[in-house]
XYZ file of C-alpha atoms in Angstrom:
453
model
C -39.543 7.756 -102.674
C -37.184 9.588 -105.008
C -37.110 8.287 -108.529
C -34.159 7.734 -110.767
C -33.548 9.497 -114.112
C -35.448 6.785 -115.943
C -38.477 7.294 -113.762
C -38.162 3.920 -112.171
C -37.589 3.500 -108.453
C -33.957 2.922 -107.580
C -32.821 -0.601 -106.939
C -32.072 -1.106 -103.293
C -28.961 -3.115 -102.690
C -28.831 -5.552 -99.851
C -26.649 -4.419 -97.026
C -23.390 -6.302 -96.816
C -22.904 -8.624 -93.909
C -19.873 -7.957 -91.764
C -16.983 -10.154 -92.789
C -16.421 -13.037 -90.425
C -12.810 -14.008 -89.846
C -12.303 -17.535 -90.981
C -10.211 -19.700 -88.722
C -6.758 -20.201 -90.120
C -5.988 -23.575 -91.537
C -3.989 -25.834 -89.282
C -0.728 -26.841 -90.890
C 0.019 -30.566 -91.241
C 2.532 -30.581 -88.390
C 0.051 -29.013 -85.955
C -2.655 -31.409 -87.134
C -0.352 -34.363 -86.557
C 0.582 -33.077 -83.089
C -3.095 -32.577 -82.214
C -3.989 -36.086 -83.319
C -1.044 -37.530 -81.415
C -2.125 -35.717 -78.243
C -5.670 -36.993 -78.585
C -4.444 -40.537 -79.104
C -1.997 -40.153 -76.209
C -4.780 -39.067 -73.836
C -7.105 -41.947 -74.611
C -8.022 -44.203 -71.670
C -6.456 -47.322 -73.188
C -3.155 -45.737 -74.229
C -1.220 -47.094 -71.235
C -2.804 -50.526 -71.685
C -1.774 -50.763 -75.340
C 1.714 -49.395 -74.648
C 2.355 -51.989 -71.945
C 1.008 -54.906 -73.978
C 2.566 -53.863 -77.274
C 5.885 -52.652 -75.861
C 6.525 -55.710 -73.705
C 5.577 -58.120 -76.498
C 7.826 -56.369 -79.030
C 10.773 -56.340 -76.610
C 10.289 -60.044 -75.854
C 9.990 -61.085 -79.506
C 12.973 -58.985 -80.582
C 14.891 -60.412 -77.625
C 14.161 -63.965 -78.789
C 15.485 -63.108 -82.250
C 18.663 -61.577 -80.843
C 19.194 -64.443 -78.376
C 19.067 -66.874 -81.303
C 21.541 -64.777 -83.280
C 23.941 -64.024 -80.414
C 24.002 -67.492 -78.818
C 24.659 -69.713 -81.827
C 28.445 -69.440 -81.682
C 28.525 -69.962 -77.908
C 26.345 -73.072 -78.246
C 28.533 -74.539 -80.989
C 31.671 -73.873 -78.949
C 30.095 -75.905 -76.138
C 29.335 -78.773 -78.586
C 25.607 -78.026 -78.380
C 23.046 -77.442 -81.135
C 23.033 -73.879 -82.443
C 19.453 -73.326 -81.283
C 20.074 -74.678 -77.742
C 19.858 -71.367 -75.862
C 17.066 -70.095 -78.100
C 14.880 -73.121 -77.338
C 15.399 -72.694 -73.597
C 14.558 -68.994 -73.835
C 11.494 -69.761 -75.955
C 10.284 -72.242 -73.336
C 10.783 -69.631 -70.612
C 8.910 -67.067 -72.732
C 5.948 -69.448 -73.147
C 5.807 -70.110 -69.394
C 6.251 -66.394 -68.751
C 3.402 -65.644 -71.146
C 1.136 -67.909 -69.100
C 2.206 -66.103 -65.918
C 1.643 -62.734 -67.613
C -1.866 -63.699 -68.700
C -2.713 -65.063 -65.252
C -1.399 -61.931 -63.508
C -3.260 -59.646 -65.919
C -6.566 -61.378 -65.093
C -6.134 -61.486 -61.325
C -8.053 -58.963 -59.216
C -6.072 -56.515 -57.116
C -7.142 -58.272 -53.910
C -5.530 -61.507 -55.074
C -2.298 -59.679 -55.904
C -2.221 -58.301 -52.384
C -2.948 -61.734 -50.943
C 0.016 -63.197 -52.861
C 2.467 -60.645 -51.463
C 3.359 -62.503 -48.261
C 3.595 -66.029 -49.781
C 5.874 -64.733 -52.560
C 8.079 -62.918 -50.033
C 8.334 -66.009 -47.793
C 9.123 -68.231 -50.778
C 11.790 -65.841 -52.079
C 13.512 -65.583 -48.676
C 13.432 -69.375 -48.278
C 14.953 -70.018 -51.715
C 17.580 -67.304 -51.255
C 18.589 -68.949 -47.970
C 18.811 -72.338 -49.714
C 21.381 -70.890 -52.091
C 23.890 -70.764 -49.226
C 23.343 -74.424 -48.255
C 26.246 -76.601 -49.502
C 25.128 -79.127 -52.062
C 22.034 -77.119 -53.048
C 23.359 -73.733 -54.088
C 25.812 -73.446 -56.948
C 28.236 -70.800 -58.128
C 28.138 -69.230 -61.614
C 30.784 -66.699 -62.695
C 31.935 -66.348 -59.096
C 28.481 -65.589 -57.631
C 26.811 -68.088 -55.295
C 23.213 -67.305 -56.197
C 21.876 -70.253 -58.183
C 19.949 -73.452 -57.409
C 20.180 -76.430 -59.757
C 16.843 -77.947 -60.791
C 18.418 -80.935 -62.487
C 20.018 -81.249 -65.887
C 20.730 -77.915 -67.540
C 17.968 -76.050 -65.701
C 18.892 -73.598 -62.958
C 17.038 -70.912 -61.064
C 18.222 -67.647 -59.533
C 16.027 -66.925 -56.477
C 17.234 -63.330 -56.166
C 15.294 -62.463 -59.341
C 12.084 -63.415 -57.554
C 13.192 -61.267 -54.607
C 12.568 -58.193 -56.778
C 8.964 -59.194 -57.380
C 8.535 -60.065 -53.697
C 9.797 -56.662 -52.546
C 7.506 -54.822 -54.984
C 4.325 -56.676 -53.975
C 4.982 -56.888 -50.261
C 6.296 -53.331 -49.991
C 3.331 -51.928 -51.941
C 0.834 -53.810 -49.755
C 2.596 -52.734 -46.554
C 2.733 -49.033 -47.447
C -0.848 -49.061 -48.741
C -2.168 -50.502 -45.473
C -0.237 -47.936 -43.460
C -1.556 -45.134 -45.646
C -5.124 -46.346 -45.135
C -4.530 -46.136 -41.375
C -2.813 -42.720 -41.741
C 0.443 -43.952 -40.200
C 2.870 -42.684 -42.855
C 3.170 -39.319 -41.122
C 5.464 -41.000 -38.554
C 8.974 -41.797 -39.738
C 9.159 -45.086 -37.837
C 6.127 -46.411 -39.710
C 7.661 -45.190 -42.964
C 10.830 -47.221 -42.382
C 9.761 -50.203 -40.274
C 9.459 -52.983 -41.306
C 10.039 -52.032 -44.969
C 13.714 -51.112 -44.704
C 14.723 -54.019 -42.389
C 12.991 -56.529 -44.715
C 14.715 -54.993 -47.731
C 18.079 -55.176 -45.939
C 17.383 -58.858 -45.186
C 16.926 -59.536 -48.898
C 20.013 -57.456 -49.712
C 22.064 -59.359 -47.146
C 21.064 -62.730 -48.588
C 21.953 -61.501 -52.069
C 25.315 -60.082 -51.012
C 26.217 -63.358 -49.318
C 26.394 -64.731 -52.843
C 28.348 -61.731 -54.115
C 25.724 -60.480 -56.596
C 25.991 -56.719 -56.230
C 24.184 -55.998 -59.498
C 20.906 -57.507 -58.258
C 21.429 -55.762 -54.909
C 21.565 -52.410 -56.725
C 18.229 -53.150 -58.428
C 16.612 -54.045 -55.090
C 17.969 -50.821 -53.592
C 16.444 -48.853 -56.481
C 13.067 -50.532 -55.841
C 13.293 -49.662 -52.141
C 13.985 -46.003 -52.854
C 11.246 -45.946 -55.469
C 8.713 -47.165 -52.904
C 9.905 -44.635 -50.321
C 9.695 -41.835 -52.873
C 6.147 -42.784 -53.859
C 5.168 -43.009 -50.194
C 6.204 -39.384 -49.749
C 9.234 -39.907 -47.514
C 10.619 -36.592 -46.211
C 13.809 -35.371 -47.829
C 15.827 -35.804 -44.637
C 14.619 -39.364 -44.173
C 15.220 -40.189 -47.823
C 18.704 -38.659 -47.721
C 19.523 -40.567 -44.523
C 18.632 -43.963 -45.976
C 20.447 -43.083 -49.199
C 23.581 -42.090 -47.266
C 23.612 -45.415 -45.411
C 23.216 -47.308 -48.690
C 26.039 -45.332 -50.328
C 28.400 -45.962 -47.403
C 27.676 -49.697 -47.462
C 28.123 -49.764 -51.235
C 31.490 -47.975 -51.067
C 32.738 -50.422 -48.436
C 31.618 -53.426 -50.504
C 33.298 -52.055 -53.621
C 36.605 -51.115 -51.985
C 36.922 -54.511 -50.295
C 36.556 -56.375 -53.610
C 39.344 -56.231 -56.227
C 36.921 -57.468 -58.880
C 34.502 -54.582 -58.277
C 37.340 -52.059 -58.208
C 38.525 -53.396 -61.568
C 35.046 -52.918 -63.015
C 35.053 -49.298 -61.887
C 38.397 -48.784 -63.615
C 36.877 -49.958 -66.922
C 34.384 -47.100 -67.169
C 35.119 -45.328 -70.452
C 38.039 -47.634 -71.252
C 39.220 -47.800 -74.876
C 41.968 -50.395 -74.437
C 41.635 -53.994 -73.189
C 44.095 -53.166 -70.393
C 43.178 -49.924 -68.632
C 44.915 -48.899 -65.403
C 46.011 -52.495 -64.849
C 42.440 -53.845 -65.077
C 41.141 -56.393 -67.553
C 38.610 -54.429 -69.621
C 38.318 -56.896 -72.497
C 34.526 -57.262 -72.270
C 33.817 -53.560 -71.888
C 36.077 -52.560 -74.785
C 34.780 -55.199 -77.175
C 31.235 -54.136 -76.347
C 32.179 -50.654 -77.597
C 33.805 -52.200 -80.681
C 30.558 -54.031 -81.461
C 28.486 -50.864 -81.188
C 30.982 -48.838 -83.220
C 31.098 -51.332 -86.096
C 27.311 -51.441 -86.428
C 26.960 -48.060 -88.066
C 23.543 -46.658 -88.859
C 21.693 -49.810 -89.902
C 24.075 -52.554 -88.774
C 25.904 -55.343 -90.534
C 22.783 -57.480 -90.828
C 20.998 -59.988 -88.616
C 23.379 -62.833 -87.760
C 26.438 -61.057 -89.197
C 28.042 -59.996 -85.926
C 31.810 -60.484 -85.709
C 32.271 -59.856 -81.990
C 30.073 -62.806 -80.994
C 32.678 -65.178 -82.482
C 34.527 -65.478 -79.198
C 35.622 -61.846 -78.854
C 32.726 -60.607 -76.711
C 32.011 -62.609 -73.530
C 28.365 -63.060 -72.467
C 27.152 -61.949 -75.889
C 23.659 -63.406 -75.399
C 23.175 -62.352 -71.761
C 24.613 -59.163 -70.274
C 25.979 -57.750 -73.559
C 23.185 -58.641 -75.959
C 22.581 -54.920 -76.486
C 26.080 -54.666 -78.013
C 25.317 -57.461 -80.488
C 22.026 -55.711 -81.299
C 23.950 -52.529 -82.095
C 26.396 -54.405 -84.307
C 23.758 -56.301 -86.290
C 20.867 -53.804 -86.359
C 22.874 -50.601 -86.006
C 21.832 -47.338 -84.415
C 18.289 -47.808 -85.710
C 17.943 -51.099 -83.825
C 19.341 -49.790 -80.542
C 17.200 -46.649 -80.662
C 14.144 -48.836 -81.291
C 14.917 -50.843 -78.156
C 15.386 -47.640 -76.158
C 12.096 -46.257 -77.493
C 10.238 -49.417 -76.458
C 11.629 -49.214 -72.918
C 10.788 -45.490 -72.784
C 7.199 -46.240 -73.833
C 6.966 -48.991 -71.225
C 8.299 -46.666 -68.540
C 5.904 -43.873 -69.505
C 2.946 -46.267 -69.408
C 3.941 -47.511 -65.948
C 4.252 -43.960 -64.627
C 0.890 -43.067 -66.152
C -0.806 -46.040 -64.486
C 0.746 -45.138 -61.138
C -0.181 -41.470 -61.476
C -3.824 -41.859 -62.499
C -5.019 -44.475 -60.023
C -6.713 -43.749 -56.711
C -5.830 -47.148 -55.227
C -2.671 -46.746 -53.091
C -1.601 -50.371 -53.614
C -1.851 -50.017 -57.390
C 0.134 -46.788 -57.277
C 2.978 -48.265 -55.219
C 3.073 -51.584 -57.084
C 2.998 -49.953 -60.534
C 5.691 -47.484 -59.472
C 7.829 -50.274 -58.015
C 7.592 -52.407 -61.174
C 8.407 -49.421 -63.376
C 11.394 -48.506 -61.210
C 12.632 -52.098 -61.338
C 12.446 -52.473 -65.139
C 13.756 -49.028 -66.071
C 16.572 -49.041 -63.480
C 17.740 -52.476 -64.639
C 17.609 -51.412 -68.295
C 19.593 -48.250 -67.550
C 22.265 -50.175 -65.611
C 22.630 -52.804 -68.332
C 22.709 -50.376 -71.263
C 24.950 -47.954 -69.358
C 27.479 -50.762 -68.797
C 27.444 -51.698 -72.502
C 27.990 -48.047 -73.465
C 30.896 -47.766 -71.028
C 29.138 -45.165 -68.889
C 28.594 -47.418 -65.844
C 30.515 -50.340 -64.335
C 29.553 -53.805 -65.521
C 27.032 -54.996 -62.938
C 26.155 -58.360 -64.468
C 22.413 -57.708 -64.728
C 20.429 -58.759 -67.830
C 18.392 -56.447 -70.023
C 14.756 -57.019 -68.934
C 12.658 -59.139 -71.317
C 15.524 -59.053 -73.821
C 18.575 -60.935 -72.543
C 18.858 -64.697 -72.227
C 17.832 -66.079 -68.839
C 14.631 -67.755 -67.744
C 15.086 -66.842 -64.081
C 14.990 -63.159 -64.981
C 12.289 -63.496 -67.640
C 9.623 -65.260 -65.539
C 9.242 -62.722 -62.681
C 9.592 -59.836 -65.118
C 6.727 -61.093 -67.279
C 4.611 -61.623 -64.162
C 5.375 -58.005 -63.225
C 4.300 -56.889 -66.711
C 1.063 -58.785 -66.106
C 0.599 -56.703 -62.959
C 0.924 -53.495 -64.976
C -1.595 -54.779 -67.522
C -4.057 -55.652 -64.752
C -3.621 -52.212 -63.189
C -4.050 -50.479 -66.556
C -7.284 -52.421 -67.162
C -8.516 -51.574 -63.659
C -8.541 -47.834 -64.363
C -12.204 -46.643 -64.398
C -11.893 -44.910 -67.781
C -10.120 -47.939 -69.260
C -12.793 -50.261 -67.855
C -15.483 -48.172 -69.506
C -13.625 -48.111 -72.814
C -13.111 -51.863 -72.744
C -16.773 -52.440 -71.890
C -17.894 -50.291 -74.844
C -15.702 -52.165 -77.286
C -17.665 -54.553 -79.485
C -16.558 -57.300 -81.860
C -15.441 -56.138 -85.259
C -18.236 -57.965 -87.069
C -20.969 -57.506 -84.456
C -22.875 -60.096 -82.489
C -25.732 -62.330 -83.500
C -29.155 -61.579 -82.088
C -30.242 -63.811 -79.269
C -32.656 -66.518 -80.366
C -33.810 -67.424 -83.815
C -31.777 -68.464 -86.807
C -31.833 -68.051 -90.545
C -34.737 -65.891 -91.685
C -35.874 -65.218 -88.112
C -32.602 -63.554 -87.319
C -32.397 -59.825 -88.008
C -29.746 -58.213 -90.159
C -26.235 -58.200 -88.814
C -25.170 -54.891 -87.259
C -21.697 -53.695 -88.076
C -19.519 -51.839 -85.629
C -19.154 -48.539 -87.495
C -19.280 -44.918 -86.446
C -22.375 -44.354 -88.644
C -24.331 -47.139 -86.916
C -23.334 -45.815 -83.491
C -24.422 -42.283 -84.416
C -27.759 -43.513 -85.813
C -28.474 -45.486 -82.659
C -27.778 -42.428 -80.512
C -30.327 -40.236 -82.322
C -33.997 -40.043 -81.433
C -36.610 -41.499 -83.787
C -37.780 -38.126 -85.104
C -34.352 -36.579 -85.563
C -32.718 -36.395 -88.986
């Protein structure tokens, strides 16, 4: 070995390791997006969105019903909280229906399809019987239950069509009959036209539009060919045009689309224009809860069809966008439930309920914004009206049950444990072992083997 000048052996330096490229740090925006995607893909995301979104819409709706209906109640010589108390009672009953529907097995939902359809058809026929049915705002579609309580059977027709149509198409798919167009249409379309005919006898075209949307949603989910879908759609459009042109009231509503003056093209557009005034005066954050001006007799149906306008005036753009975001989350969750299930009935029923709620919300909000004609349909879970609230909350219960029935969601729910653990079976006091807390460290320790550190 060669020596150095000092006579000592040279110091050998350790060879340098090749530099390893360190992964670049993820910026905060990317980290937030990654976390959001992980949370969005969790098995219980749809379940929490449906439960949380529907509850928030209902609670906010109760607040706005109380605010928007006070003036109307006082003008009718009633207590200011009259409409709020009725809506609260309907919400409590609807909550019971929601809980019951969310705990029912899928087989029971399918078994209820035919009784609900028969009951809806029977009640909708009773509406046309003199002395039983009653007219409200020119539409003969109500039944008096005594006192101030009324029921609108056509609202239950939506739920009936969803359940019965989903069960019918699912059974035909199991027998591989949907490849034939006659099995795709019969008896689904004739039964839907029966419900539509009973509704149109009372003159309620808004509810008929919602039922038509549900019908097309079911056909779309069933995989109807484009020609068949276009044919049924063409027939529906022709019938709709005839019904609109033969009614001066419906023609006047069409003339009010985008109106900025109370009298537009000879039509009375007072409600549509004052709905725009309410939204315009709300600004970014609104005039404050209860401070609406339009509800003081200027805006008709402030607590029912045009409650979204009062929300915009009192809570501003922030309030209206919050309502839209809640409906968007509810719609996404419904689509996710329908898309991830392998049960055909669950897919069709979840898709039908989602189509119903989102289509009705779009029609109501579009009318308030002046983009669509006023159809006279309430905002789901939000507007005043027990007849609309009860079947809608039952339908939300269906979505919750379907979201819980997903295999991944079932597993996640089964693995959930109480926040503070469970007591050991048997023994008490000193005989009972230490309480185990539900933490990630305890879970990780339990998963390791005894000799692993």
